Amino acid sequence: MTSPDPSAGPPRPETQSRGLSLRTVMIGIFALGGLMTWQMHRAYVHGERVVQAVFPVMEEKGKSLDAEGCIDAVIAWHKQCDATAVMCNHGVKQAIFHCLKSQDRKEGCAKLPASESMDGKWVFLTCKERGTQCKRTKDCACADAYRAFDSFCRNEGKAVQL
């Protein structure tokens, strides 16, 4: 009689537990990934609703506000915006367009600095003068609002470059 081949026998308990724990870890990773994806989707959908809801409000406000009033209204909305920071920041340009398009803005556009003299820093100086100084140049609702207003004027009130 020959001795049985050790590799042909039933798997050892330690091998089973390693496989089970790897399986458990993988299931946990996929479950966590799915949960995070679901949460990000929920945040995105909520943010879209928040940003979209401000457009008709700004159109209505724009009927009675001058350009500076539109900028004030958009900055106030941005401060209490309930979406993600990125969505709120991007929504500033869209909201200012909806406010500005409600009436003729030629008078307000005439008050902007001449395009030949603009160096890009005028928005930060303007925001500082009005008391809404930008702490971060990349994420500044006031600067974005003024840039959007300038873009609105350069496009003859038809669009704002995003």
PDB file of C-alpha atoms in Angstrom, residues 109-123 126 146-147 149-151 153-154:
ATOM      1  CA  CYS A 109     -22.042  97.562 -18.645  1.00  0.00           C
ATOM      2  CA  ALA A 110     -20.837 101.107 -19.351  1.00  0.00           C
ATOM      3  CA  LYS A 111     -19.621 101.344 -15.723  1.00  0.00           C
ATOM      4  CA  LEU A 112     -17.235  98.402 -16.098  1.00  0.00           C
ATOM      5  CA  PRO A 113     -13.543  99.178 -16.659  1.00  0.00           C
ATOM      6  CA  ALA A 114     -12.519  99.454 -20.305  1.00  0.00           C
ATOM      7  CA  SER A 115     -11.357  96.108 -21.642  1.00  0.00           C
ATOM      8  CA  GLU A 116      -8.002  97.587 -22.724  1.00  0.00           C
ATOM      9  CA  SER A 117      -7.180  98.566 -19.135  1.00  0.00           C
ATOM     10  CA  MET A 118      -8.269  95.276 -17.544  1.00  0.00           C
ATOM     11  CA  ASP A 119      -5.519  93.091 -16.175  1.00  0.00           C
ATOM     12  CA  GLY A 120      -7.726  90.489 -14.506  1.00  0.00           C
ATOM     13  CA  LYS A 121      -7.086  91.790 -11.007  1.00  0.00           C
ATOM     14  CA  TRP A 122      -9.797  94.441 -11.203  1.00  0.00           C
ATOM     15  CA  VAL A 123     -12.386  91.948  -9.924  1.00  0.00           C
ATOM     16  CA  THR A 126     -13.645  95.725  -6.825  1.00  0.00           C
ATOM     17  CA  TYR A 146     -18.067  90.290 -11.683  1.00  0.00           C
ATOM     18  CA  ARG A 147     -16.328  88.162 -14.304  1.00  0.00           C
ATOM     19  CA  PHE A 149     -21.109  90.339 -15.543  1.00  0.00           C
ATOM     20  CA  ASP A 150     -18.168  91.379 -17.726  1.00  0.00           C
ATOM     21  CA  SER A 151     -18.710  88.326 -19.948  1.00  0.00           C
ATOM     22  CA  CYS A 153     -21.588  92.653 -21.361  1.00  0.00           C
ATOM     23  CA  ARG A 154     -18.988  91.469 -23.885  1.00  0.00           C
TER      24      ARG A 154
END
